[in-house]
Short mmCIF file of C-alpha atoms in Angstrom, two decimals:
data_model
loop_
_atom_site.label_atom_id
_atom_site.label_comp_id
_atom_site.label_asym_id
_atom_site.label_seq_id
_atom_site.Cartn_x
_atom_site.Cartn_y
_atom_site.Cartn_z
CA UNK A 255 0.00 0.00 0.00
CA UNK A 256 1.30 3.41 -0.66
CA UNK A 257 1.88 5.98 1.64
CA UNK A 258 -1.29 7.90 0.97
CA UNK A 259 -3.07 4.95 1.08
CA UNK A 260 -1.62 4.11 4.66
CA UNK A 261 -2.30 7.70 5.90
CA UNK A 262 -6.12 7.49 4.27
CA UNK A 263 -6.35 4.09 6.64
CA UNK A 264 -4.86 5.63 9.63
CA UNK A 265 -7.00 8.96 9.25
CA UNK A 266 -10.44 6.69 8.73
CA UNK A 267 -9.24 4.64 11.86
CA UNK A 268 -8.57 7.98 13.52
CA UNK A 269 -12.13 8.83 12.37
CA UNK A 270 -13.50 5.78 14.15
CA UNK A 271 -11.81 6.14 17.16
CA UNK A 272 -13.00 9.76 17.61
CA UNK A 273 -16.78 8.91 17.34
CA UNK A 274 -17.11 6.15 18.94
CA UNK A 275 -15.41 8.04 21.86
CA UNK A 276 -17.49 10.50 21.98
CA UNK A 277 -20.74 8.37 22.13
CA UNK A 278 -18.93 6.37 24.80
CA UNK A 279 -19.07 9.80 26.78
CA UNK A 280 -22.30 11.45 25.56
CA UNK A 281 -24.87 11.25 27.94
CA UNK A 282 -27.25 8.17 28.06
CA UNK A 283 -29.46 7.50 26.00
CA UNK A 284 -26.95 7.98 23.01
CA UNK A 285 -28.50 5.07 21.02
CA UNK A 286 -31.45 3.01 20.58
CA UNK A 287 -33.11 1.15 23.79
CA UNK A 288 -34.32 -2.28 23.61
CA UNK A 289 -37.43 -2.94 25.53
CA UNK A 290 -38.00 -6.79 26.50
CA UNK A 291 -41.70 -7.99 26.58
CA UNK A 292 -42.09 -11.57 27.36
CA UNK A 293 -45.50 -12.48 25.76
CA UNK A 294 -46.90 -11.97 22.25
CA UNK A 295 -47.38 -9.08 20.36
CA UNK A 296 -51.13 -7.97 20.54
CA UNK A 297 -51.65 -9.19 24.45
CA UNK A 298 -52.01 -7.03 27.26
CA UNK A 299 -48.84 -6.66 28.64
CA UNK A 300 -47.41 -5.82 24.68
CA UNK A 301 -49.72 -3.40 23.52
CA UNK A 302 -48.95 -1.27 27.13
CA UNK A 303 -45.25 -1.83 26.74
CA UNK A 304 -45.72 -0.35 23.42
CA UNK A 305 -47.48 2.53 24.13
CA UNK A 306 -44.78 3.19 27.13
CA UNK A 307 -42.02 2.85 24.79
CA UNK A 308 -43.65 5.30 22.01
CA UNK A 309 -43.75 7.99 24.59
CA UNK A 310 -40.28 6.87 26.34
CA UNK A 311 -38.70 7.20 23.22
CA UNK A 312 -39.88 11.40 22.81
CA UNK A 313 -38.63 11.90 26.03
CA UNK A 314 -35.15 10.35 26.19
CA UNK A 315 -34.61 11.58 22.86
CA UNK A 316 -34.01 7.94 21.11
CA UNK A 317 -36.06 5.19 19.86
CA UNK A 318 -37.02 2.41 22.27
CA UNK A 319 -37.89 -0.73 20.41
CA UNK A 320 -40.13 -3.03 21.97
CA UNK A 321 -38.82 -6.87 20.98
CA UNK A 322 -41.18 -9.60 22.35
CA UNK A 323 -39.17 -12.47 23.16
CA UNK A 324 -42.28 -15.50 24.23
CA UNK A 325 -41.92 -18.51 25.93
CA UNK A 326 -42.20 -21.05 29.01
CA UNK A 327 -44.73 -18.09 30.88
CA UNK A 328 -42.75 -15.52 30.30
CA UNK A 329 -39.28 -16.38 31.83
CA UNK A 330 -37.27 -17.02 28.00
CA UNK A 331 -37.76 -13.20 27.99
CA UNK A 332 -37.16 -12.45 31.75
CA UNK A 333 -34.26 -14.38 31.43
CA UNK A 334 -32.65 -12.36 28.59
CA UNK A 335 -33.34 -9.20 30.15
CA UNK A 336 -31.16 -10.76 33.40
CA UNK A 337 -28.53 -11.82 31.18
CA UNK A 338 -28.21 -8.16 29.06
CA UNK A 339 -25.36 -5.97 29.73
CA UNK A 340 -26.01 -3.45 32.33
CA UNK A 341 -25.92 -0.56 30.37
CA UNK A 342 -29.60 0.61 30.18
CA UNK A 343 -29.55 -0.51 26.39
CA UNK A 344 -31.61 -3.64 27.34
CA UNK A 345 -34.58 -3.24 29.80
CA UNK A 346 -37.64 -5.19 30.53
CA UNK A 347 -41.27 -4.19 30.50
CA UNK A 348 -42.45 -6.95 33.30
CA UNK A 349 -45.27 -8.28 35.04
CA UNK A 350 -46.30 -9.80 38.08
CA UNK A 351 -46.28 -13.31 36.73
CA UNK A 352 -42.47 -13.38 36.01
CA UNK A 353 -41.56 -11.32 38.55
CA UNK A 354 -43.80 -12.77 41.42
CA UNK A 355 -46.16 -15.71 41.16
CA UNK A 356 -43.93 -18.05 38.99
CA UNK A 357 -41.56 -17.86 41.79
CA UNK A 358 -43.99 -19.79 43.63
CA UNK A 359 -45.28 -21.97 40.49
CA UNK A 360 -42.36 -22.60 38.73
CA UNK A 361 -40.12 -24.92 39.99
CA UNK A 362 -36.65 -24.13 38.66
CA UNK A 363 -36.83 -20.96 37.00
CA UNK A 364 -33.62 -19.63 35.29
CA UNK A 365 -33.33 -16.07 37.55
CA UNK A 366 -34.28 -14.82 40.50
CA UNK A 367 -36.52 -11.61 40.49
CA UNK A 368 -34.58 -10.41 44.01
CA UNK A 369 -31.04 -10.71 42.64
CA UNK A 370 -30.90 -10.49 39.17
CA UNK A 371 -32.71 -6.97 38.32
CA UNK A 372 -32.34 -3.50 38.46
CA UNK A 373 -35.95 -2.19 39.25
CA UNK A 374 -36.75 0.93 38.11
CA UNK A 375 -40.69 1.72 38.34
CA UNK A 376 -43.53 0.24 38.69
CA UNK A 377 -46.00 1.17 35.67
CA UNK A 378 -49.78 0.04 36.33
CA UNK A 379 -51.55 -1.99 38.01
CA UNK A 380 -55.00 -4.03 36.96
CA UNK A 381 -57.51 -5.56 39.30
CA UNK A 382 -59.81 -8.26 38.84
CA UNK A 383 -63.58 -8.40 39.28
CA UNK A 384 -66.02 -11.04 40.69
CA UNK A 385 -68.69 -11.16 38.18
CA UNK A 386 -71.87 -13.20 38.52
CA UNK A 387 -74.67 -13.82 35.97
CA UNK A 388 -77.70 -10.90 35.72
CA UNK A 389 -80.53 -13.42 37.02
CA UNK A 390 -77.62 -14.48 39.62
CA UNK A 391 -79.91 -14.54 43.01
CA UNK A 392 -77.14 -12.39 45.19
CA UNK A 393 -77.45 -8.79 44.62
CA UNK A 394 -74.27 -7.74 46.47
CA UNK A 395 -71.15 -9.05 47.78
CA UNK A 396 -72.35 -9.73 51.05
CA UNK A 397 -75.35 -11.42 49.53
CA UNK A 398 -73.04 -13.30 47.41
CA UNK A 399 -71.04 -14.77 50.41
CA UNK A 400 -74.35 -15.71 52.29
CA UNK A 401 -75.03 -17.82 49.88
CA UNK A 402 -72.13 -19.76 49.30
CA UNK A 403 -72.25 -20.01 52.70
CA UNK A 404 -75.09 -21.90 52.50
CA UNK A 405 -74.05 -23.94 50.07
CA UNK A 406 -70.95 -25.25 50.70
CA UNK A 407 -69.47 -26.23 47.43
CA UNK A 408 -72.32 -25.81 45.19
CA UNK A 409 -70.85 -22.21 43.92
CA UNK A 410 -68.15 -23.51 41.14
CA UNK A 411 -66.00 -20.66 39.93
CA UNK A 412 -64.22 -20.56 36.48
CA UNK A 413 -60.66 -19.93 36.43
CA UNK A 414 -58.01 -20.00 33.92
CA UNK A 415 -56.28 -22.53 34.97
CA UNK A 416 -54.56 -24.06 38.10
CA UNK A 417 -52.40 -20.96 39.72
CA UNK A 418 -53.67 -18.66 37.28
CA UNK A 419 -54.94 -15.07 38.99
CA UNK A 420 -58.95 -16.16 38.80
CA UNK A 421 -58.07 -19.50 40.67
CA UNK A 422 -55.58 -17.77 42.79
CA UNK A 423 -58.40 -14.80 43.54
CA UNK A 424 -61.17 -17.39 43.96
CA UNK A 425 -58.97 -19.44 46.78
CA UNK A 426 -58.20 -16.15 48.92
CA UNK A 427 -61.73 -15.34 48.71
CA UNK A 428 -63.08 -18.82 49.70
CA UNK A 429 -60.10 -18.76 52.91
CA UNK A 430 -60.63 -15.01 53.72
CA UNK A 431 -64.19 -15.36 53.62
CA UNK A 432 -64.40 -19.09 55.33
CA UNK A 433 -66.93 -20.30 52.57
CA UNK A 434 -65.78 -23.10 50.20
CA UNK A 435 -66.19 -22.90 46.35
CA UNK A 436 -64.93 -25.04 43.14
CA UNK A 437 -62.80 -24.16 40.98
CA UNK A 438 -63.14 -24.95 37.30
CA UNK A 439 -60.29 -24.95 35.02
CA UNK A 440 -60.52 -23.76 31.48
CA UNK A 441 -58.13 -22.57 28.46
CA UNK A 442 -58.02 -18.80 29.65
CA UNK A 443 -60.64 -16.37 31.16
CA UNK A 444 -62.97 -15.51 28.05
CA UNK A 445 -64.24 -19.61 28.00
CA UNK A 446 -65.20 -19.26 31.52
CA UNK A 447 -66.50 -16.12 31.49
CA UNK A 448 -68.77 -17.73 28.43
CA UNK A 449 -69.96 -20.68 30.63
CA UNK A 450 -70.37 -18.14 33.10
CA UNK A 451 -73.11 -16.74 30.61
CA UNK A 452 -74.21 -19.80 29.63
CA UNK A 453 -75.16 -20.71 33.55
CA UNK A 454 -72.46 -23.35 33.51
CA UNK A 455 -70.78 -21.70 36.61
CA UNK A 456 -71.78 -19.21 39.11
CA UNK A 457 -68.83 -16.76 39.09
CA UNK A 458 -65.50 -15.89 37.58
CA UNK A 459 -63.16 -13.27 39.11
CA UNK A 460 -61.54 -12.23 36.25
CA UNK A 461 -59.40 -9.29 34.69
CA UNK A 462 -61.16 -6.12 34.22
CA UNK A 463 -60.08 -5.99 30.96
CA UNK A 464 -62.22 -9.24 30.03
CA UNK A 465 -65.25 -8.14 31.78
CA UNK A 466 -65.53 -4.36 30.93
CA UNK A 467 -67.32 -5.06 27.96
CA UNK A 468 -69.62 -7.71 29.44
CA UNK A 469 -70.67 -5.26 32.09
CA UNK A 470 -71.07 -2.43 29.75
CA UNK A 471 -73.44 -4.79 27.72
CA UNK A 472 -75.30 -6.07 30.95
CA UNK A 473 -74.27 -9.45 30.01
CA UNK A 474 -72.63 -10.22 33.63
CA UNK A 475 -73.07 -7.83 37.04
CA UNK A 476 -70.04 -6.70 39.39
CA UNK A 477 -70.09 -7.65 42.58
CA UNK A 478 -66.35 -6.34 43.62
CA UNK A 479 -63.10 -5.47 42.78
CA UNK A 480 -59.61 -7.09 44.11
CA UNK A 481 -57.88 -4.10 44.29
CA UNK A 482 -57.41 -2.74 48.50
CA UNK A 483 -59.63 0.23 47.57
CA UNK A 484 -62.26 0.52 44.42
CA UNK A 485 -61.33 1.60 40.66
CA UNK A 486 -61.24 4.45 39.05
CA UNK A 487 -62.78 2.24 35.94
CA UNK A 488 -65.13 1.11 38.14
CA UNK A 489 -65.95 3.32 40.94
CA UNK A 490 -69.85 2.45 41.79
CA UNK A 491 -68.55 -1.30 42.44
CA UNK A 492 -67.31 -1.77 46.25
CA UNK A 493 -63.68 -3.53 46.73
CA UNK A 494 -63.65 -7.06 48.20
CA UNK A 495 -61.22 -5.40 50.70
CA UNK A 496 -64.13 -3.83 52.29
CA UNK A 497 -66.20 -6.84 53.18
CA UNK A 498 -62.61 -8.43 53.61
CA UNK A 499 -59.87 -5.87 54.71
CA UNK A 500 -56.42 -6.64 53.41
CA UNK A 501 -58.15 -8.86 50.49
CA UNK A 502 -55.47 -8.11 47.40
CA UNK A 503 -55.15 -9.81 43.67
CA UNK A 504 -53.60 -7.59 41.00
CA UNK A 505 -51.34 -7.90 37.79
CA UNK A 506 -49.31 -5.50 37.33
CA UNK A 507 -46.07 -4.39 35.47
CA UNK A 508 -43.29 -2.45 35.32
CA UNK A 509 -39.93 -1.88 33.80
CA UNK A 510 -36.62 -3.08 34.92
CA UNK A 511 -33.08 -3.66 33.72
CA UNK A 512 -30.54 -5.84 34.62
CA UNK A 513 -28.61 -6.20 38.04
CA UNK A 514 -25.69 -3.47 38.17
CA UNK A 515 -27.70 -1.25 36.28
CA UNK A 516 -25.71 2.40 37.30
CA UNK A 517 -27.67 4.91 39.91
CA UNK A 518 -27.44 7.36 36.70
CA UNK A 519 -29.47 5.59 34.13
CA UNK A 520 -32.21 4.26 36.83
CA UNK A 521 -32.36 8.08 37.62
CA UNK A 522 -32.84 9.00 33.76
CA UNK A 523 -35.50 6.06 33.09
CA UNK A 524 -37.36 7.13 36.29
CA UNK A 525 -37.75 10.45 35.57
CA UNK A 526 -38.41 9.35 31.52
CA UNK A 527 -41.26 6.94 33.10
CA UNK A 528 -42.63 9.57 35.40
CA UNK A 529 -42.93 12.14 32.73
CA UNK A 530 -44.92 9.33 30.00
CA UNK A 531 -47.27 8.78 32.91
CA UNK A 532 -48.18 11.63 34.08
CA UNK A 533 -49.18 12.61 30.16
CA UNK A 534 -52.90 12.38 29.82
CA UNK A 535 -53.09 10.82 26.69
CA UNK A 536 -51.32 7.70 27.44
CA UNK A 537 -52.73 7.33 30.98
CA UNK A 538 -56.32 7.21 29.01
CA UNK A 539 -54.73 4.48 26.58
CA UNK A 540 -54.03 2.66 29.54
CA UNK A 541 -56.88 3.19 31.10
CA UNK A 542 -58.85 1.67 28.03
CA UNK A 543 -56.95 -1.37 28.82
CA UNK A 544 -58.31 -1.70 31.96
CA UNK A 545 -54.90 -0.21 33.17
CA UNK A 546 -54.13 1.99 36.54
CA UNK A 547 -51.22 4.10 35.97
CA UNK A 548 -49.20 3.52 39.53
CA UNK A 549 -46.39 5.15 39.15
CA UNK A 550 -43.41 4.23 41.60
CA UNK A 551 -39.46 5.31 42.91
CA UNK A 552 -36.98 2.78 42.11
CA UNK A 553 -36.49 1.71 45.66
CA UNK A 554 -40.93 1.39 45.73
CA UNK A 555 -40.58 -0.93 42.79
CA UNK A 556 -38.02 -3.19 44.48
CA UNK A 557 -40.11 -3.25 47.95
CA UNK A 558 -43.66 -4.04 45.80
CA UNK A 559 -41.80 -6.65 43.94
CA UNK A 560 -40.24 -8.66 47.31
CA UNK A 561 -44.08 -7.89 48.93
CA UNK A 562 -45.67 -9.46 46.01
CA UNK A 563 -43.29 -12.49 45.76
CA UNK A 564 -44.38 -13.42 49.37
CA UNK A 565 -48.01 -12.39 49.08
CA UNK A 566 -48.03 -15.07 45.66
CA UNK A 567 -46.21 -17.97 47.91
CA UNK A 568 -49.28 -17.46 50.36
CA UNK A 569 -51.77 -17.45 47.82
CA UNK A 570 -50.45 -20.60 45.83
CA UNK A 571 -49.60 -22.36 49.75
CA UNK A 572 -53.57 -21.58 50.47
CA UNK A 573 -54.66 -22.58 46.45
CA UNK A 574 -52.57 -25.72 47.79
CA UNK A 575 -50.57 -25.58 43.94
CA UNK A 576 -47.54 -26.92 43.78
CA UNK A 577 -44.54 -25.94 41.38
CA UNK A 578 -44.10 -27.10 37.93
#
């Protein structure tokens, strides 16, 4: 190679150097963010991660690009987001099955939601509802409980499968409540919520997002909500926490990074979270999911999680499951 050519090479090289110095000390975000969901696209917990990132990515001035990564309940995903560098280029948008109940229904699962994250906020939370049919004899939640009192195992109750929220919600109700009721297992929530219609069972407890409609149409009646106080989406229908104080099922999610994650960046995503929140737009998108914006610190996230990783071992020791 000829001189030139060697000084071209060394001035390109130069070149390099030079830039990719000066990303390495721009401030963060400097490129793209990944943004791990762990389910589908179209479900739930994917169509609010993408409507966090949207906004996210205005605010921190760089795209964040949701990448669903599905599988075994949500812990292929989970697991990835563990494993990323620490950098605040991968994060997870997470929810309280992989961060809290599969602790208690999955039997080895490949990280541990104490140890290996970096929480940064919570984002929403979602109650379920207890839902009976419109000709259903009990005309409140009181009522309801009479009567299964009664009837000791007559009430069955559709669930979504063994450990899933309904069954889980159903079995704190039934202990909390000292009444007994069976569980019925189906594929998922809407099949029981159709034999619930169909007078095959009595009552489902089951996301809000899968009854609003129904109780919009008059199709099935509210009897409570398993959030500690009533919803916003909701806020004629009495919590089960006030015939039962300290009764508590929710999903919720939130985003997270990997352990190590530097004070800096959890500050920056905080603040980045805080600000997409508190726009009124998105906290009506989320709303229309059947979504309650619950914003949180870092440190609030990482006390919720550890609360909610005990409070799912008591439900699934009381639902008698055992791990998978």
């Amino acid at each position: 190679m000829s001189p030139s050519g060697w000084a071209r090479r060394a001035f390109f090289g130069l070149l390099c150097f030079q830039a990719a110095s000066a990303a390495a000390e721009a401030p963060y975000p400097n490129r793209p963010v990944t943004l791990v969901v762990p389910f589908a696209a179209g479900g739930n917990n994917d169509v609010s991660g993408r409507i966090v990132a949207r906004k996210l990515g205005d605010i921190l001035g760089q795209p964040v690009v949701v990448e669903n990564r599905t599988g075994a309940g949500g812990a292929i995903g989970t697991a990835a987001v563990a494993a990323a560098r620490p950098d605040g280029y991968t994060l997870g948008f997470l929810s309280s099955g992989p961060l809290a109940a599969n602790v208690s229904l999955t039997r080895s699962l490949p990280y541990d939601p104490r140890r290996d994250f970096t929480p940064v906020a919570r984002v929403t939370t979602s109650p379920s509802v207890l839902v009976v049919a419109p000709n259903y004899p009990a005309q409140s939640l009181d009522a309801f409980i009479a009567r299964v009192r009664e009837k000791p195992g007559a009430v069955n109750y559709g669930t979504a499968g063994q450990g899933s929220s309904p069954h889980l919600a159903g079995t704190l109700l039934g202990s909390m409540a000292r009444v007994r009721m069976e569980p019925v297992a189906y594929r998922g929530g809407l099949p029981a919520l159709n034999d619930l219609v169909a007078g095959q069972v009595q009552t489902v407890i089951n996301p809000i997002l899968e009854v609003m409609p129904l109780i919009a149409a008059g199709t099935v009646r509210p009897l409570g909500v398993t959030s500690l106080g009533r919803s916003a989406l909701l806020p004629d229908v009495p919590a089960i926490a006030e015939r039962l104080p300290g009764y508590e099922v929710l999903t919720w999610n939130g985003v997270v990074g990997p352990a190590g994650l530097p004070q800096e960046v959890v500050a920056t995503l905080n603040e980045a979270v805080r600000k997409a929140l508190a726009d009124p737009e998105i906290a009506s998108r989320l709303n229309q999911l059947g979504l309650e914006v619950a914003f949180s610190s870092p440190a609030e996230f990482a006390r919720y999680i550890d609360q909610q990783i005990t409070h799912f071992a008591e439900l699934a020791r009381i639902a008698g499951v055992e791990p998978n």
